XYZ file of C-alpha atoms in Angstrom:
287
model
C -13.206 21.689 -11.675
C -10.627 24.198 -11.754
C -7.359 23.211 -10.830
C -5.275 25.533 -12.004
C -4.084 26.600 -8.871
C -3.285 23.289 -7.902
C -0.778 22.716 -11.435
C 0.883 26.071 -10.594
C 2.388 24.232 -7.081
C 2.400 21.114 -8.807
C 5.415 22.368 -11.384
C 7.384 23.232 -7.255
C 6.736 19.867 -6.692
C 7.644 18.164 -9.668
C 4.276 16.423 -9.860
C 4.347 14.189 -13.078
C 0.558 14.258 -13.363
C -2.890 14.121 -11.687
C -5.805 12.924 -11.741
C -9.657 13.717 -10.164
C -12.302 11.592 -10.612
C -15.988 12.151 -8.578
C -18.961 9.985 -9.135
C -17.155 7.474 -11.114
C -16.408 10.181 -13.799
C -13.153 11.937 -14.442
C -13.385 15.459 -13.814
C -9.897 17.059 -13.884
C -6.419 15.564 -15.040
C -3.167 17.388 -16.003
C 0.131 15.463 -17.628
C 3.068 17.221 -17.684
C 4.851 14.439 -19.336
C 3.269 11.781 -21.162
C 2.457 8.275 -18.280
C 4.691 5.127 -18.425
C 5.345 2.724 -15.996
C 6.826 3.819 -12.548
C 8.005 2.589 -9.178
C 5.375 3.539 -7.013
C 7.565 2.370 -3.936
C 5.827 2.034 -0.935
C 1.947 2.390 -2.272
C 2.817 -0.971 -3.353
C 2.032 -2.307 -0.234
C -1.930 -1.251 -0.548
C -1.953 -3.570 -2.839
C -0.184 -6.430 -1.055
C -2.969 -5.071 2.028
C -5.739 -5.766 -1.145
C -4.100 -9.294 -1.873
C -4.472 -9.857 1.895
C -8.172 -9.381 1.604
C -8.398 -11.380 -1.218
C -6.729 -14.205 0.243
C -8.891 -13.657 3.919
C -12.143 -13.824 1.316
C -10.852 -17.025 -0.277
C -10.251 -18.908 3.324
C -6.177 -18.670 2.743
C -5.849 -16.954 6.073
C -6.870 -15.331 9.029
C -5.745 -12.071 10.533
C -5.712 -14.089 13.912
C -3.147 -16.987 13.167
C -0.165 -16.294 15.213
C 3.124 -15.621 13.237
C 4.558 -18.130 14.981
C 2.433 -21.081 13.229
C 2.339 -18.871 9.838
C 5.823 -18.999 9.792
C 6.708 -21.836 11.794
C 9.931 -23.131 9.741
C 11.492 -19.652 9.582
C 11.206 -18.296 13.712
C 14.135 -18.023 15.635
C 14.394 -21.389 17.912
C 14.182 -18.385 21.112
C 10.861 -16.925 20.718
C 10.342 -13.721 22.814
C 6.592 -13.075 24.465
C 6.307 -10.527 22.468
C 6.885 -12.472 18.646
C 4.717 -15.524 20.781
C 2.030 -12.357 20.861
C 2.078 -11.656 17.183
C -0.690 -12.256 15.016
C -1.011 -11.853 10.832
C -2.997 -8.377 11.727
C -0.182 -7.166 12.977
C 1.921 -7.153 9.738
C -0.452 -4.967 8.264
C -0.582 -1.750 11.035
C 2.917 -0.485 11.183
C 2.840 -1.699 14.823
C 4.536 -5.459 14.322
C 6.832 -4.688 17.612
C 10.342 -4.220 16.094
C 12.057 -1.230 16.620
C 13.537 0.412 13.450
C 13.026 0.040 10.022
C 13.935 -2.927 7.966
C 14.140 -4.376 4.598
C 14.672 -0.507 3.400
C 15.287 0.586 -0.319
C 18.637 1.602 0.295
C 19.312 -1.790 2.572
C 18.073 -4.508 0.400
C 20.992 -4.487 -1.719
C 23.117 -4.660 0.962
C 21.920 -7.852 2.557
C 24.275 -10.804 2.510
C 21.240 -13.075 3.646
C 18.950 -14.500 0.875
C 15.983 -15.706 2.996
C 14.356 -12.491 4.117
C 11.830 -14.004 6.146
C 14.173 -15.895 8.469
C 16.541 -13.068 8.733
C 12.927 -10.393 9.375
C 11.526 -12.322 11.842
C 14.484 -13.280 14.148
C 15.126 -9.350 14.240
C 14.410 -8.304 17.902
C 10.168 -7.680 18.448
C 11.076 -4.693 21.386
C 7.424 -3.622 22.072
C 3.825 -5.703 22.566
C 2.888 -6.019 19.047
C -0.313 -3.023 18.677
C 1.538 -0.556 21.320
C 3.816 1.219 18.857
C 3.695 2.599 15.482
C 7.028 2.374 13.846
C 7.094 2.356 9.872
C 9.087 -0.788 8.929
C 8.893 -2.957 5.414
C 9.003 -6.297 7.617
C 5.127 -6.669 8.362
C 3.986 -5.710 4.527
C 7.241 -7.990 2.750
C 5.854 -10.792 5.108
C 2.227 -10.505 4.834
C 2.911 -10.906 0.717
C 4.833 -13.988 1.244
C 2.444 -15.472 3.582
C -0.362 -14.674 0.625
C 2.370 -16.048 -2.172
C 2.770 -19.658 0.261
C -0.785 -19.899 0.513
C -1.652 -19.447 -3.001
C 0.601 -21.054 -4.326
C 2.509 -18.263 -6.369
C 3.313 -14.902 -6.770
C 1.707 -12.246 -6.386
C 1.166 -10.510 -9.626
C 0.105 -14.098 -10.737
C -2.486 -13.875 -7.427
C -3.847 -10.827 -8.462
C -3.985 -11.049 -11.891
C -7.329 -12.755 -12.544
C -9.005 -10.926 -9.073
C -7.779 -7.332 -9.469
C -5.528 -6.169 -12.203
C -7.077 -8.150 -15.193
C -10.538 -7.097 -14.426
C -8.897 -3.235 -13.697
C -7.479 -3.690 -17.079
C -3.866 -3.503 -15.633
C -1.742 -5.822 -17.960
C 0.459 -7.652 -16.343
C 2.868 -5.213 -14.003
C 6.359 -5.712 -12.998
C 6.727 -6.254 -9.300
C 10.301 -6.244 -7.750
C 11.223 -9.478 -6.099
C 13.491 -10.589 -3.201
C 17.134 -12.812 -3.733
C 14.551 -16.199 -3.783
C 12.443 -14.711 -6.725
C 9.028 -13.657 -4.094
C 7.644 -10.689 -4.547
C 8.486 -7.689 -2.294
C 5.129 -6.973 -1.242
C 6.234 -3.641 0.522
C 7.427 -2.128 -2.759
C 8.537 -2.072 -6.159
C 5.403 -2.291 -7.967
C 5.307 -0.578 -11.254
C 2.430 0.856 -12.556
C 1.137 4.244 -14.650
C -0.723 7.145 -12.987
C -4.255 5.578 -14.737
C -3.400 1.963 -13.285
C -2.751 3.660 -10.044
C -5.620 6.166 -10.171
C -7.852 2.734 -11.441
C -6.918 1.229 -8.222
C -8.265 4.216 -6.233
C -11.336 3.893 -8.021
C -11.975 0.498 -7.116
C -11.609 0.866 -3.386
C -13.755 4.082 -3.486
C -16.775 1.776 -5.106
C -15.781 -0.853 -2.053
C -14.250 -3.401 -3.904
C -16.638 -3.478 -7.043
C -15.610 -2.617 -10.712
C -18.484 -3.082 -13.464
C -21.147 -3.936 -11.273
C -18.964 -6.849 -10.154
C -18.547 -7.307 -6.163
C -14.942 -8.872 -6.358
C -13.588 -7.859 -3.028
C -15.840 -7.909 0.499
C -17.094 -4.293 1.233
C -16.612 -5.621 5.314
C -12.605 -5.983 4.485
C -12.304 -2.062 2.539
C -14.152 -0.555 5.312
C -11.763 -2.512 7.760
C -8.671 -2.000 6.125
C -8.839 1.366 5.298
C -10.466 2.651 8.874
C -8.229 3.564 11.521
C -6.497 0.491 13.469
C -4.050 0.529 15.789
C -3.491 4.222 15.321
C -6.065 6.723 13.792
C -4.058 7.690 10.772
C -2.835 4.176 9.409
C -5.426 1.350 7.958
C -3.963 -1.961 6.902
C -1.243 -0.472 4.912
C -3.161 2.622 3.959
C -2.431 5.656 5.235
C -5.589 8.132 6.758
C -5.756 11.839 6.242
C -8.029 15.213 6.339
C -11.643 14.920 5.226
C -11.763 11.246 6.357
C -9.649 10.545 3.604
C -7.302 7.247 3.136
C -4.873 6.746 0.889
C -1.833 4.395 -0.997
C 1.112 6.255 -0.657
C 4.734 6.291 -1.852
C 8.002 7.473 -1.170
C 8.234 10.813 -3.710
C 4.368 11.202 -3.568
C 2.928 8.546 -5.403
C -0.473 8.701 -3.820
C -4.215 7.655 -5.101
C -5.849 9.452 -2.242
C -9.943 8.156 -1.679
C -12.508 10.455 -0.286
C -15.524 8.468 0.700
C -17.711 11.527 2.327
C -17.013 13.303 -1.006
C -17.248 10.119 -3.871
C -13.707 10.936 -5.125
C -10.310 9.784 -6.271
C -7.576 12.110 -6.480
C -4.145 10.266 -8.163
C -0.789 11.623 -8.530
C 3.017 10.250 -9.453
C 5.382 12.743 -8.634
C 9.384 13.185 -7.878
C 8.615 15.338 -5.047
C 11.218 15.899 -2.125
C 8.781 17.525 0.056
C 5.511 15.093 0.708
C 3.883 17.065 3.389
C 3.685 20.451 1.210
C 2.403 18.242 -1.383
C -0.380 16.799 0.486
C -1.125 20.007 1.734
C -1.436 21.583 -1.452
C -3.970 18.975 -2.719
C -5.826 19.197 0.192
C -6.307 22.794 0.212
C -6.364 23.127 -4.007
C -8.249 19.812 -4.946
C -9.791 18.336 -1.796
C -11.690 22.130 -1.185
C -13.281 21.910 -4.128
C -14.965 18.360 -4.094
């Protein structure tokens, strides 16, 4: 695979480095500087969306508990209709029911409150939850906790022994709220192989050596369409039936089903939708 075209953008970008893997082999990758460890923001919450699954598979949860007995101790003592309509799925589609974004990089450290998950869910639920997409950190940073409570600890400890030990991820820093819970909307660290390892493992639905550790039923749920036709259960859905984990400066590990590939980037890139273009029409063409 030729993807010189592809690096020439990539240096516009300020793409850190890529990867392309097809059939479960590795067929192109370009570095230009050497990996470490880095934020990969808000493709953190696929993950939190894979300890979800985990934690559905185990009999922790289900995606039809209402929020209001999930989290009874921490609602508002007014519930509106709409937070009464709530359910754990909705946490995971971008379409919770609040109106604005919440629990924002540049926000958090600006909170005075310490409990996020009283001060989250006594924000205002506007809409029916499922009617309107709105991109907000409330559904993902609650659907970790609820996984964390139910487990019975964090979530780096949860997925440990179920996804990153057997992805050979050492243990990865995650960042944590004021009460020491991990932010599962974002702040996961990890190196473009970790992330491009993760991309691998949903593309062989949930299996790694031969292994069937998550339910193929909850990948091909979670990463199809839900309440809108581009966004899974905290995965985004592009061009050539494509879904992907995606953060904020283009850290993406983008899966192609139809075509048995991964493509993985970490990037400091200011303009995400010329990006994405560019490896659709430079990398995805060629698959």
């Amino acid at each position: 695979m030729d993807i010189s075209r592809f690096t020439e953008k990539a240096l516009h970008y300020h793409v850190l480095g890529v990867k392309v893997s097809q059939h479960n082999q590795l067929i192109a990758q370009w570095h230009y500087e050497d990996e470490c460890r880095r934020n990969i923001y808000s493709a953190s919450k696929s993950f939190t969306s894979c300890a979800v699954g985990f934690a559905v598979q185990e009999g922790l949860l289900s995606l039809d508990e209402p929020l209001i007995e999930a989290f009874k101790d921490d609602i508002p003592d007014q519930i509106s209709p709409h937070l009464a309509q709530a359910r754990v799925r909705d946490l995971l589609t971008m379409c919770l029911g609040q109106k604005q974004m919440t629990l924002g990089g540049t926000q958090r450290p600006l909170y005075k409150e310490d409990d996020w998950v009283k001060m989250a869910l006594a924000i205002p639920f506007d809409y029916a939850p499922g009617t309107h997409f709105v991109y907000n950190n409330v559904g993902p940073y609650l659907a970790g906790i609820l996984v964390q409570r139910r487990a019975g600890t964090d979530l780096v400890s949860y997925l440990t022994p179920r996804l990153f030990g057997p992805l050979g991820i050492k243990r990865p820093t995650w960042e944590a709220d004021p009460l020491g819970r991990t932010f599962g909307a974002g702040g996961l660290f990890l190196t473009l192989s970790e992330l491009h390892r993760f991309g691998e493992f949903y593309l062989n639905q949930g299996s790694w050596e031969g292994e069937q550790l998550l339910s193929k039923d909850w990948i091909k749920e979670s990463t199809g369409p839900s309440d809108v036709d581009y966004y899974g259960y905290l995965f985004w859905r592009g061009k050539f039936n494509s879904y992907r984990a995606d953060g904020k400066y283009s850290q993406i590990s983008m899966i192609l089903p139809d075509k048995d590939a991964v493509i993985t980037l970490v990037s400091e890139c200011r303009d995400g939708e010329g990006l994405q273009n560019a490896v659709y029409d430079e990398l995805c063409t060629q698959l």
